CSV table of C-alpha atoms in Angstrom, one decimal:
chain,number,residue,atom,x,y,z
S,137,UNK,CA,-12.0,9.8,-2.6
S,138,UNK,CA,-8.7,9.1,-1.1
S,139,UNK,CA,-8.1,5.7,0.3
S,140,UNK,CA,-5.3,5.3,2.7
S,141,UNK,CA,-4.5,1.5,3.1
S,142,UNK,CA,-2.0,-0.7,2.4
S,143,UNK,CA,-2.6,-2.4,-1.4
S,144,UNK,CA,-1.7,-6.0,-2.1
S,145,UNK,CA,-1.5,-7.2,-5.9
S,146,UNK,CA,-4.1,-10.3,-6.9
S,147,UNK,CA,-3.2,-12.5,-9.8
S,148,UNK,CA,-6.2,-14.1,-11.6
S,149,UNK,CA,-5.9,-18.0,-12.7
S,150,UNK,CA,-2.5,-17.3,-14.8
S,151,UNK,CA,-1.8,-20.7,-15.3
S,152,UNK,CA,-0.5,-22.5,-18.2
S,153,UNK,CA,-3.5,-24.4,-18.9
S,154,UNK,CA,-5.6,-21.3,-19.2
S,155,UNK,CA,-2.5,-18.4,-21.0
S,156,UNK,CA,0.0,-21.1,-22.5
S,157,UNK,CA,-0.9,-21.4,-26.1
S,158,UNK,CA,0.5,-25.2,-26.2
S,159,UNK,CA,-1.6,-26.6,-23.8
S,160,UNK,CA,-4.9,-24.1,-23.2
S,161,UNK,CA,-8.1,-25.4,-23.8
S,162,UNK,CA,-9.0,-21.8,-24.2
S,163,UNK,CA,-6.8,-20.8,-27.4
S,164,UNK,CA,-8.5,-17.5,-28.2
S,165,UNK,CA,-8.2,-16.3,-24.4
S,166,UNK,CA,-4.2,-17.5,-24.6
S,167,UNK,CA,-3.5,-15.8,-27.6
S,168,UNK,CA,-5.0,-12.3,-26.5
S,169,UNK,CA,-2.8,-13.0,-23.6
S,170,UNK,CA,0.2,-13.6,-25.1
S,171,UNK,CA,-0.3,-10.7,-28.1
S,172,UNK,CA,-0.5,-8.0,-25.1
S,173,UNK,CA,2.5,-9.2,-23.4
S,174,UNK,CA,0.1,-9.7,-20.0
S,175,UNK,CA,2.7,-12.0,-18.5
S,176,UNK,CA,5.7,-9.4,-18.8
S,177,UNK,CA,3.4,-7.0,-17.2
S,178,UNK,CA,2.8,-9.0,-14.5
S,179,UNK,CA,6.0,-10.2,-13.9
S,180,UNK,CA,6.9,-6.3,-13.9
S,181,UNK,CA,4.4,-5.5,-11.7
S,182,UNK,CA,5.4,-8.2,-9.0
S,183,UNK,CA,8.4,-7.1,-8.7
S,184,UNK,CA,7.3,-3.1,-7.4
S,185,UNK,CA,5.2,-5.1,-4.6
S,186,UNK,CA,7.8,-7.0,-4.1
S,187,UNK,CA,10.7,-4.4,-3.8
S,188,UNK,CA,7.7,-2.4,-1.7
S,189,UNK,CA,7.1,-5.3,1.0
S,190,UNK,CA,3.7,-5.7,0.1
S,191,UNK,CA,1.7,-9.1,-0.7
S,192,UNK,CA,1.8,-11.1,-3.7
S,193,UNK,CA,-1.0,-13.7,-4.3
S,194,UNK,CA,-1.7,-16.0,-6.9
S,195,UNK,CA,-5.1,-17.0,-6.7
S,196,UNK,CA,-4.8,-19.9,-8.7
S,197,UNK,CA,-7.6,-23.2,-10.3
S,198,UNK,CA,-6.9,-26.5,-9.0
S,199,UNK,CA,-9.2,-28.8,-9.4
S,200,UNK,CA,-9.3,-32.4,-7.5
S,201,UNK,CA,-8.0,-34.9,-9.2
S,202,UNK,CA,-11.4,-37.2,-8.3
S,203,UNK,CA,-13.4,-33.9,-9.5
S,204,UNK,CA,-15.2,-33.6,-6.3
S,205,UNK,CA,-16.8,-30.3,-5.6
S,206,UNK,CA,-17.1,-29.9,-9.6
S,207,UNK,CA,-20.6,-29.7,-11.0
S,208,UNK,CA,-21.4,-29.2,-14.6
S,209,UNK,CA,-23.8,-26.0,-13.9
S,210,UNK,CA,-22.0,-24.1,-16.2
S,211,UNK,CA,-19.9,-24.4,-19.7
S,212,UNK,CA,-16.8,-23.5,-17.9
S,213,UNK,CA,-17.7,-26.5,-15.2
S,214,UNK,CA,-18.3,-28.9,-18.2
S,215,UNK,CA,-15.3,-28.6,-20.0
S,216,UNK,CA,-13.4,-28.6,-16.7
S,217,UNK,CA,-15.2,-32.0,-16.0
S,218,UNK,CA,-15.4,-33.5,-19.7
S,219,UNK,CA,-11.5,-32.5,-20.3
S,220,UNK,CA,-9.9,-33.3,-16.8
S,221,UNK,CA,-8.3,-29.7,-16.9
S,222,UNK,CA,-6.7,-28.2,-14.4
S,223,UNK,CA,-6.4,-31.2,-12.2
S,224,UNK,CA,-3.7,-30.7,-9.0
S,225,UNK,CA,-0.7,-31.8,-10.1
S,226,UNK,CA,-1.3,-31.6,-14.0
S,227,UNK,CA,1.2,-29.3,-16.4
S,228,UNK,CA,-2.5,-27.2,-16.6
S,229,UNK,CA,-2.0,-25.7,-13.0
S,230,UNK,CA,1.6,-24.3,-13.4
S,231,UNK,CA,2.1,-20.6,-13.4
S,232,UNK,CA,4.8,-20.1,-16.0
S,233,UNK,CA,7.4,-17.5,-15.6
S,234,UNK,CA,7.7,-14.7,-14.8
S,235,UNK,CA,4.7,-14.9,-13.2
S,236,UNK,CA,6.2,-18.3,-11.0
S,237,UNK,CA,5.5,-17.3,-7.6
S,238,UNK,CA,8.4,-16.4,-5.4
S,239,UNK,CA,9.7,-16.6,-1.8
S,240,UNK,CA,7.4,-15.1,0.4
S,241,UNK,CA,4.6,-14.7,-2.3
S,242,UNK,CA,1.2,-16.1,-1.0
S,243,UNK,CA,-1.2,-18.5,-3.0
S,244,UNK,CA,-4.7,-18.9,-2.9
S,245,UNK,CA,-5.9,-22.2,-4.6
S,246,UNK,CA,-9.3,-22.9,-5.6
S,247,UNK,CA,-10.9,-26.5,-6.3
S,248,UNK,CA,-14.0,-25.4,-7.2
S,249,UNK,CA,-17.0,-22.7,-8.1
S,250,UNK,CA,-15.5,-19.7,-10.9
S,251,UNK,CA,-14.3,-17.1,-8.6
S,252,UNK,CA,-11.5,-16.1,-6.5
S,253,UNK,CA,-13.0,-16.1,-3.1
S,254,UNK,CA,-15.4,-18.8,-3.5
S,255,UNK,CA,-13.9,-21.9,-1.4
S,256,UNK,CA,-10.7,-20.1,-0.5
S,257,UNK,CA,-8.8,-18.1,2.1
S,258,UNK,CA,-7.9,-15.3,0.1
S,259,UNK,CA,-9.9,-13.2,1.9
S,260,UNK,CA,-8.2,-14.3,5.2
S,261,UNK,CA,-4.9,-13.9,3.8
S,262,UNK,CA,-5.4,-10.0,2.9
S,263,UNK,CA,-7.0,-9.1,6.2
S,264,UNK,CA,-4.7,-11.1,7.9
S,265,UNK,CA,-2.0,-8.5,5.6
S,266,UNK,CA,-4.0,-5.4,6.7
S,267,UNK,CA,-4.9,-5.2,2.7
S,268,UNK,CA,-7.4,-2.4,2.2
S,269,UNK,CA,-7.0,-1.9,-1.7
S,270,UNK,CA,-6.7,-5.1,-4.1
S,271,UNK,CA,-4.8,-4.5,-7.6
S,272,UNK,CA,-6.0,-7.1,-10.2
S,273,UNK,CA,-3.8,-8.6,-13.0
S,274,UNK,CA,-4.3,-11.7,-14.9
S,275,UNK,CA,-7.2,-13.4,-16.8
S,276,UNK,CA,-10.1,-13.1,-18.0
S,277,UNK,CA,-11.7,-9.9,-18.0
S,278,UNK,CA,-15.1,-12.4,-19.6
S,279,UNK,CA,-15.5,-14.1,-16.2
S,280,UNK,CA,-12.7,-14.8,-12.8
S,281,UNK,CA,-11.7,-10.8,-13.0
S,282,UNK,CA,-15.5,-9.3,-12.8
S,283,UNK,CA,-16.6,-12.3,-10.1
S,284,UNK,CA,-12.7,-11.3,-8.5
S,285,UNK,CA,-13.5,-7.7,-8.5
S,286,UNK,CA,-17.3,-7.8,-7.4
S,287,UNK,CA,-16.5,-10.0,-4.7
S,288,UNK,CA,-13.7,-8.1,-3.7
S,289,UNK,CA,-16.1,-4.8,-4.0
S,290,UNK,CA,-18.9,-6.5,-1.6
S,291,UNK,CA,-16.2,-7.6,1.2
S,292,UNK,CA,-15.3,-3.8,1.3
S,293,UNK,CA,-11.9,-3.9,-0.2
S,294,UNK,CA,-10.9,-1.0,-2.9
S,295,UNK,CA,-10.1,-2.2,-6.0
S,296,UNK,CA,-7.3,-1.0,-8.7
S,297,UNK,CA,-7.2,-2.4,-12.3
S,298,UNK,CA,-4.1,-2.0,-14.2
S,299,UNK,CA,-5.7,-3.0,-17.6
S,300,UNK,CA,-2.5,-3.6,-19.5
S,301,UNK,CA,-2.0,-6.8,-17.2
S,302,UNK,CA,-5.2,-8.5,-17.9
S,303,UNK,CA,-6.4,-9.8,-21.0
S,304,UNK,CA,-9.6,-11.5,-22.4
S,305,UNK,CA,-11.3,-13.8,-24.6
S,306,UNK,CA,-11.2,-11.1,-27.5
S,307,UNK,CA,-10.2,-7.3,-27.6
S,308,UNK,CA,-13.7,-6.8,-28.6
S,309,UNK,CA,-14.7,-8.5,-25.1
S,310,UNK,CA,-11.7,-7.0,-23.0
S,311,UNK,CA,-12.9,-3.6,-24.0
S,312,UNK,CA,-16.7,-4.3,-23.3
S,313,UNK,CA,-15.8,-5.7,-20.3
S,314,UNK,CA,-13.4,-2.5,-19.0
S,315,UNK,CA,-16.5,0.3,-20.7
S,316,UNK,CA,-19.1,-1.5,-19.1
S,317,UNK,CA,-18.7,-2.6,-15.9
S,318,UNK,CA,-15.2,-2.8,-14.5
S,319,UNK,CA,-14.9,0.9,-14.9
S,320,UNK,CA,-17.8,1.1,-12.9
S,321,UNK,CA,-16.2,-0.8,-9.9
S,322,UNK,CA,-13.0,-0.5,-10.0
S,323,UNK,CA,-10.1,2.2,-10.8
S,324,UNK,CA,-8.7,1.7,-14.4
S,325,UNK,CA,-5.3,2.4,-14.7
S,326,UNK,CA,-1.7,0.8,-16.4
S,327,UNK,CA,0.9,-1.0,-14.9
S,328,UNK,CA,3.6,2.0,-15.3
S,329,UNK,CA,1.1,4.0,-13.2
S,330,UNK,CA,1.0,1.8,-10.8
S,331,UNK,CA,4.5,1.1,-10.2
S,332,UNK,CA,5.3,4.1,-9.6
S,333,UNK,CA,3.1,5.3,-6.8
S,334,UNK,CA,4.6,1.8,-5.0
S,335,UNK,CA,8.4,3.4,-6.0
S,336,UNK,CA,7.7,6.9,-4.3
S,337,UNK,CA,6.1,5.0,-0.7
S,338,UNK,CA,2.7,6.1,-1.6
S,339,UNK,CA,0.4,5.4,1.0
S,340,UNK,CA,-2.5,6.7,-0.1
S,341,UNK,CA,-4.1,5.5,-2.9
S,342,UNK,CA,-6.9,7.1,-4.6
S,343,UNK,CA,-9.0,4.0,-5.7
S,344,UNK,CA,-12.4,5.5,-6.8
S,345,UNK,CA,-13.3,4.7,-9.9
C-alpha cells in the first residue's frame, strides 16, 4: 500500500524525569533508554525532518503544579500524584539534549490522562501541517507509544516506527511490545532507513505494516 503524504516525526514524553537516569522515577525504563543510545537516535533523526522542512513535535507530560485534572485511576496516575513528578516547571519536564527542541519545532503538552492526544492539540497541529503519516520515537513502548500509535491509527493517520529510537521498561517488554501489537499497526523500521527516504525527497511513503 503506498501512502503519499507528507510525514511529520512524533516524540513520546522524552523528558528527563522519565529517560535521565539521575532523576527518573522510572530507573529500569531510563536505563534501557540510555543502553540503546535512544536519545542519539532521536537527535539524529530530528535533524533529517528538519533539513527536510517537515514537523517536529515533542509531545511532552506536564502536569499542573496544583495536580488538577490528575486522578489516581491508574499506577502511573498515583505515582504521578504521590511523587509530584513531572510538575510544569520542575527539572522532571525538561527534554535534555539532543533531543531539546529547536526553532520552529512544535510542542504538544499534556497535563493529564496517559496518552499523546488525550487533552492536547497534537492532532490539530498535524492537520493543520497537512501530516498524513506520523513517525514515532521516544518512550515507552509499555504504555504512551501503543496509546500514541492506536490513537494516531483511529484519527486515520499512517503510522511509521523506527524501533531503534524507542525504548521500554525492559528488552524483554520492548520486544513483546514490537511482536505483538505494534507490528500489527504500525510499519517497523530503523532510524537509518528512515533518514534516508527524507534525504532522497521521498514523497511517498509505504506505511503498511
Amino acid at each position: 500500500m503506498l501512502i503519499i503524504g507528507r510525514p511529520a516525526l512524533v516524540i513520546s514524553e522524552f523528558q528527563r524525569g522519565i529517560v535521565d537516569p539521575a532523576v527518573s522515577r522510572l530507573p529500569a525504563l531510563a536505563e534501557q533508554a540510555e543502553s540503546r543510545g535512544v536519545g542519539a537516535r532521536i537527535g539524529v533523526l530530528a535533524e533529517a525532518f528538519r533539513a527536510a522542512g517537515l514537523p517536529v513535535v515533542h509531545a511532552i507530560i506536564e502536569h499542573r503544579p496544583d495536580l488538577v485534572g490528575l486522578r489516581a485511576n491508574s499506577a502511573l496516575s498515583a505515582m504521578a500524584i504521590k511523587r509530584r513528578t513531572m510538575i510544569a516547571g520542575s527539572v522532571d519536564v525538561e527534554v535534555p539534549e539532543p533531543v531539546t527542541p529547536r526553532e520552529g519545532d512544535l510542542v504538544s503538552s499534556r497535563a493529564t490522562g496517559l496518552t499523546a492526544f488525550y487533552g492536547t492539540d497534537l492532532d490539530a497541529m498535524l492537520r493543520l501541517t497537512d501530516t498524513r503519516v506520523v513517525v514515532v520515537a521516544g518512550v515507552s513502548t509499555n504504555v504512551a507509544i501503543p496509546g500514541l500509535v492506536l490513537e494516531a491509527v483511529n484519527r486515520g493517520y499512517h503510522v511509521v516506527l523506527p524501533e531503534d529510537a524507542t525504548a521500554g521498561a525492559s528488552a524483554e517488554t520492548h520486544r513483546f511490545m514490537l511482536d505483538n501489537f505494534l507490528a500489527m499497526v504500525t510499519r517497523i523500521t530503523t532510524v537509518d532507513e528512515v533518514a534516508a527516504e527524507l534525504k532522497a525527497g521521498a514523497g511517498v511513503w509505504d506505511a503498511s505494516p
